[in-house]
Coordinates of C-alpha atoms and ligand atoms in Angstrom, one line a residue:
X1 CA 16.1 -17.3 -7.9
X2 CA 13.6 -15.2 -9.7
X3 CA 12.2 -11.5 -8.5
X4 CA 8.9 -13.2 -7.0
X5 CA 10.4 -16.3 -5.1
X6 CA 13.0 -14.4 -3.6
X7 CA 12.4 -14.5 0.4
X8 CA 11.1 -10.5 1.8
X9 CA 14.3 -9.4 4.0
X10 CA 14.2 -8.8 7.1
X11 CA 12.9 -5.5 8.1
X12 CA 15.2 -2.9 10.1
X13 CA 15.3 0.3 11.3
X14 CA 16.6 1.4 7.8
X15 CA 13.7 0.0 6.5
X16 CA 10.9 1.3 8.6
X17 CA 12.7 4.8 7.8
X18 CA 13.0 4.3 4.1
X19 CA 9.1 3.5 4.1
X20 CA 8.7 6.7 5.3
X21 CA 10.5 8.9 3.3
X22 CA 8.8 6.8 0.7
X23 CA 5.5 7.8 1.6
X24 CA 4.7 4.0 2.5
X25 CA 2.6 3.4 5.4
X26 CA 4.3 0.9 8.1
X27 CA 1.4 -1.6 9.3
X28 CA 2.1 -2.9 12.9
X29 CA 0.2 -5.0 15.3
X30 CA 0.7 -6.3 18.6
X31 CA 1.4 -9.9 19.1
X32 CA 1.7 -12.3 22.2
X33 CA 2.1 -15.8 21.0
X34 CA 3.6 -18.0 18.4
X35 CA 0.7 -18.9 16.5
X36 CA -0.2 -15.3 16.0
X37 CA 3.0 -14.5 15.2
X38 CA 3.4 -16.5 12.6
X39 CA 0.0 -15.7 11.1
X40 CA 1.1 -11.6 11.4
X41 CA 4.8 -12.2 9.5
X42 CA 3.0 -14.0 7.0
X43 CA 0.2 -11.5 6.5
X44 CA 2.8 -9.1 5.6
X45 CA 2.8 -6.8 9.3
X46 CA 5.7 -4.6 9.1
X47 CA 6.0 -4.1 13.3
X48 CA 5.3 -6.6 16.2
X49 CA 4.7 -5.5 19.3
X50 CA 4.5 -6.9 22.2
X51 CA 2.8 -4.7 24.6
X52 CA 2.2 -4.4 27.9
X53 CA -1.3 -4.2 27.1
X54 CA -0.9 -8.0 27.1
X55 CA -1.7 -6.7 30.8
X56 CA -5.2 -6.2 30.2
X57 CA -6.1 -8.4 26.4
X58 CA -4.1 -11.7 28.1
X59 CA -4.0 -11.3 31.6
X60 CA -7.6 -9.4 31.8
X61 CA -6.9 -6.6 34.1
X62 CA -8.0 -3.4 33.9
X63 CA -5.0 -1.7 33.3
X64 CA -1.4 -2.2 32.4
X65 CA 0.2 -1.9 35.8
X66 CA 1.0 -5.1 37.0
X67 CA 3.0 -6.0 34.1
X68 CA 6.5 -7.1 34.9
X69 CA 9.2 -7.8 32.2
X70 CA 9.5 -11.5 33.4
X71 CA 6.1 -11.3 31.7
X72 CA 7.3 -9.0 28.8
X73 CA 10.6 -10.9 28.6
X74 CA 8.3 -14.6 28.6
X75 CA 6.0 -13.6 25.9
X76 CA 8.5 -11.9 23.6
X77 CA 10.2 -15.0 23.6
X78 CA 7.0 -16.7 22.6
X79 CA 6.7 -14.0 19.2
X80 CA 10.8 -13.5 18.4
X81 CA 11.2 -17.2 16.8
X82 CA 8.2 -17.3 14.3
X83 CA 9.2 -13.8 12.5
X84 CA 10.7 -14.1 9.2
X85 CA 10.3 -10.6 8.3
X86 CA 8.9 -8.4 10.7
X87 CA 10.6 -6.2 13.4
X88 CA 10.2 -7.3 16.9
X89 CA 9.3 -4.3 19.4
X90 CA 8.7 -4.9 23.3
X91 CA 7.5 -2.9 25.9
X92 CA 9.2 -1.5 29.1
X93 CA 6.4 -1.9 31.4
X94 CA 5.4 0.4 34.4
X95 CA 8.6 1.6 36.5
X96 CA 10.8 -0.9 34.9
X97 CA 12.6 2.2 33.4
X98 CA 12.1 4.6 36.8
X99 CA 16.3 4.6 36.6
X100 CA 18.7 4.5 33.9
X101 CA 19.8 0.9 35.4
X102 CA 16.7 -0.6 35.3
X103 CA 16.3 0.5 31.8
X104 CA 19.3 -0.9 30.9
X105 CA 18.6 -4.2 32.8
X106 CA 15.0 -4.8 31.5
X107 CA 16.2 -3.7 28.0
X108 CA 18.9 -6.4 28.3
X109 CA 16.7 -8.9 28.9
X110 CA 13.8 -8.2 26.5
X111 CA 16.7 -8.2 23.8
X112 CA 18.8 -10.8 24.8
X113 CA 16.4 -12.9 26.1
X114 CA 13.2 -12.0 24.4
X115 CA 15.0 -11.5 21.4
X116 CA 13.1 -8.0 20.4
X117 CA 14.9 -5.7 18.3
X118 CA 13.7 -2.4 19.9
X119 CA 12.0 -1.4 23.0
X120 CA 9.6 0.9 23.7
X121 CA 8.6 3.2 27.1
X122 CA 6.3 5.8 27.7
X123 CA 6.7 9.4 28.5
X124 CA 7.8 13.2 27.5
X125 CA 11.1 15.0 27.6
X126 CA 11.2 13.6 31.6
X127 CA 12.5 10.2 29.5
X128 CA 15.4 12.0 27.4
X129 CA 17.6 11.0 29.7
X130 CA 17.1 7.7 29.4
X131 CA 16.1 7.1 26.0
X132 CA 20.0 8.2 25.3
X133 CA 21.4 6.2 27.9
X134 CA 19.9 3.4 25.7
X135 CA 20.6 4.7 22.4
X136 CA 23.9 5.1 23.0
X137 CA 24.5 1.9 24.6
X138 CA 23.2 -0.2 21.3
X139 CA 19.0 -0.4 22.4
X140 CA 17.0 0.9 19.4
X141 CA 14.3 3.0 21.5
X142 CA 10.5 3.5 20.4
X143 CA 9.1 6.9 22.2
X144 CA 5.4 6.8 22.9
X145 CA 3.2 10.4 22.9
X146 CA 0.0 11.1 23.7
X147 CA -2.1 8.9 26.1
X148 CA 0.4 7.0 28.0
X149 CA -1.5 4.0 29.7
X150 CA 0.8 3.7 32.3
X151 CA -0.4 6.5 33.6
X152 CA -3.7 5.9 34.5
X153 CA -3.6 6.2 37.9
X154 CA -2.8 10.0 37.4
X155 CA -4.7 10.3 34.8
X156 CA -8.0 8.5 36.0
X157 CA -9.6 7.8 32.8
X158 CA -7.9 6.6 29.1
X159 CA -9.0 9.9 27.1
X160 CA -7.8 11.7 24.5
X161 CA -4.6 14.4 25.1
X162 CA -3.5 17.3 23.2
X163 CA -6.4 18.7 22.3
X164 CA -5.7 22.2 24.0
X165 CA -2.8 24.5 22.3
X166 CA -0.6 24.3 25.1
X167 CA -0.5 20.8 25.4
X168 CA -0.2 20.2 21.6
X169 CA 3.2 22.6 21.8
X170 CA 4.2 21.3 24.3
X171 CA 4.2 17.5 22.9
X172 CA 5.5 18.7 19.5
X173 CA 8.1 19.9 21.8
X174 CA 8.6 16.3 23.8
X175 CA 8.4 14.7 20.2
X176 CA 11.0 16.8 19.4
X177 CA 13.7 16.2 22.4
X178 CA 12.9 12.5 22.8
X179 CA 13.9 12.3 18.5
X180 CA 17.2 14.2 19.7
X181 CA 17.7 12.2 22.7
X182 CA 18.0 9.0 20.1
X183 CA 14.4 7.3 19.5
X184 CA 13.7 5.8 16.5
X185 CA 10.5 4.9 15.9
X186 CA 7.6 6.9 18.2
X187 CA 4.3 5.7 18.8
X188 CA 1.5 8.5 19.1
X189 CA -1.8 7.5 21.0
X190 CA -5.2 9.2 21.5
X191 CA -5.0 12.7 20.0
X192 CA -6.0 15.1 18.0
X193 CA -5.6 14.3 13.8
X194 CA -4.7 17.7 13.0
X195 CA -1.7 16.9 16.0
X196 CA -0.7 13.6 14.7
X197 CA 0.0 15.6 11.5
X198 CA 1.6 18.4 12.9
X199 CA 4.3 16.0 15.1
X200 CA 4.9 13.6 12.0
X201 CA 6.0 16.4 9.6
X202 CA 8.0 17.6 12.2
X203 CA 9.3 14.4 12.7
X204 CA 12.5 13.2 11.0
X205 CA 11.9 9.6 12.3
X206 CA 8.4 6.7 12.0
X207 CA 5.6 7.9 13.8
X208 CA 3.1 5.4 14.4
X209 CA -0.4 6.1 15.3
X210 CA -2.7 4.4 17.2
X211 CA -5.9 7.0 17.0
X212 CA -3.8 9.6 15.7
X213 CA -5.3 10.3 12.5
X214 CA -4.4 9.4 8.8
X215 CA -1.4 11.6 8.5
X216 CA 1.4 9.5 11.0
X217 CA 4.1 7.3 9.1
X218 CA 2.1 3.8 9.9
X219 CA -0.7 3.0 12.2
X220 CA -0.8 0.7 15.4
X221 CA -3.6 -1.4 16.6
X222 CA -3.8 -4.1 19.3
X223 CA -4.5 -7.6 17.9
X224 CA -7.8 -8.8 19.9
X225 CA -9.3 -5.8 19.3
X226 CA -9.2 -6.0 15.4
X227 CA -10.0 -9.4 15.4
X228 CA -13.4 -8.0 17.9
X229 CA -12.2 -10.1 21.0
X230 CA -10.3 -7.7 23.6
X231 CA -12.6 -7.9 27.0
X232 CA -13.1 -4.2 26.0
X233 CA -14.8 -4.8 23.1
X234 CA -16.9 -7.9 24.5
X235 CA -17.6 -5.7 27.7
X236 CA -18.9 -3.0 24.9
X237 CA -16.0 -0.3 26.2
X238 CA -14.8 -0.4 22.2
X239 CA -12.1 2.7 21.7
X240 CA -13.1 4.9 18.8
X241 CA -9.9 4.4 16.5
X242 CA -10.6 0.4 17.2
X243 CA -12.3 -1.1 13.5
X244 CA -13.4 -4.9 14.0
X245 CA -11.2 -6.7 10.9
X246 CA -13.2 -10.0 11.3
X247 CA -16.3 -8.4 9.2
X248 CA -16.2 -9.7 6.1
X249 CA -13.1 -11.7 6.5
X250 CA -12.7 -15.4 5.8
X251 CA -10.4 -16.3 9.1
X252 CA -8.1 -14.6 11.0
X253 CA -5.4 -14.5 9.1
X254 CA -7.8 -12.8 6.6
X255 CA -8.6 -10.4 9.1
X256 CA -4.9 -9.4 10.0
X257 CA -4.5 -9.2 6.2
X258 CA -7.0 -6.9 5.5
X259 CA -5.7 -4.5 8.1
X260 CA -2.2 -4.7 6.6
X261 CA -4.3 -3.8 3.5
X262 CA -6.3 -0.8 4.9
X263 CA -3.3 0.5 6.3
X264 CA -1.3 0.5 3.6
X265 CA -4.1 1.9 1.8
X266 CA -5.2 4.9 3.6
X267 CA -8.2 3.2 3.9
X268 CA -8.0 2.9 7.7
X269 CA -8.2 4.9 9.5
X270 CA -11.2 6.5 8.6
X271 CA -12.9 9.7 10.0
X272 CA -14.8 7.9 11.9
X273 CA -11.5 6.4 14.3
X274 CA -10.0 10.1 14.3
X275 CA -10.7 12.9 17.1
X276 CA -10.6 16.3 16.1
Ligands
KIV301 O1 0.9 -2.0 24.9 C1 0.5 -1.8 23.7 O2 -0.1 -2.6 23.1 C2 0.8 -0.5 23.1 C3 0.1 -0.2 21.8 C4 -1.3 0.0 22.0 C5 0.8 1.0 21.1 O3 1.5 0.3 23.7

């Protein structure tokens, strides 16, 4: 078989960690369904995701709360079959990791019957404990920094964290205990640029950005909004490090092509997704 048939191998988390020592930038995008799934393998995404912000982009609430992992669990097993190449992440949503037994339960499931290859759950060194109960146990984990949607009721408003000193030490700590505590991959949302750096070279693991500046490992976006169709965008609530992919593209599959493309690139994000 020559060098340009030969079929892409599956990516790992050997992969996604060779990438970044190699200065490669990992392009991931949630996912929800088979069709897109098959469109976002073939494009050439690196990491699927499917998040609980299915929550609000399928279901159309306002938040991600009332996700359950029956729903995680169903729509994972929608994705898992259509990727050839990509790695399959899913989220543990709200409270479904509140105990080291739930975790292990719902990460059970999302594996074995979702068929993801990693989860992923929000939260700061409060989560150590339970990112290594995974770890250990076999269950790839993805950390996730920064604004942590599942907080929202405490929080009262998605906006941007880290931007004081103390709060950007004390993440670069968090980053640092949940990479001890066994994560692999760590997802960093809504902060700073100049923190996004500062945790990624810190970092001996992928960090993924999702309006985190230029400087993280890969960057994370959620599907409907680059293709300019998540009720946020059509209700004119667009996030800042959100770029509309359609413009200029011949379909969707264009779309999700060029963001693989601008990622990859450097191209995206630009200054004009980052916070200072
Ligand atoms: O749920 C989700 O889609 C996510 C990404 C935005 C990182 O957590």
């Amino acid at each position: 078989m020559s060098a340009a048939a030969k079929p892409s191998a599956a990516v790992q988390v050997a992969e996604l960690r060779r990438m970044r020592e190699a200065g490669e930038k990992i392009a991931c995008l949630t996912c929800y369904d088979a069709s897109f799934a098959l469109l976002e393998d073939r494009a050439g995404v690196d990491v699927v995701l499917v998040g609980d912000s299915l929550g609000m982009v399928i279901h159309g609430r306002d938040t991600t709360t009332a996700v359950t992992v029956a729903d995680i669990a169903y729509h994972t097993r929608l994705v898992a079959p259509h990727l050839k190449r990509a790695f399959l992440v899913a989220d543990l949503p709200f409270l479904s990791y509140a105990t080291r037994e739930r975790a292990l339960d719902a990460a059970q499931r999302l594996m074995q019957e979702g068929g993801a290859k990693m989860v992923k759950l929000e939260g700061g060194r409060e989560q150590a404990d339970i990112v290594e109960y995974l770890a250990v146990r076999g269950v790839p984990v993805c950390a996730h920094l920064g604004l942590q949607p599942q907080l929202i009721h405490k929080l009262g408003a998605f906006k941007v964290q880290g931007r004081e000193e103390a709060a950007a030490v004390a993440m670069l700590r968090d980053a640092r205990v949940l990479e001890e505590a066994g994560s692999d991959l760590m997802v960093l949302e809504c902060i700073p640029s100049s923190l996004g750096k500062r945790i990624t070279e810190q970092a001996h693991i992928p960090v993924i950005g999702i309006g985190a500046g230029p400087d993280t490992s890969g960057q994370i976006l959620v599907l409907q909004d680059i293709l300019n169709i998540s009720p946020s965008v059509t209700l004119g609530h667009k996030p800042r490090f959100v770029k509309n992919f359609m413009q200029g593209a011949p379909d969707i599959e264009g779309a999700i092509r060029a963001y693989v493309q601008a990622v990859k690139s450097g191209a995206y994000p630009g200054p004009e997704h980052c916070f200072q």
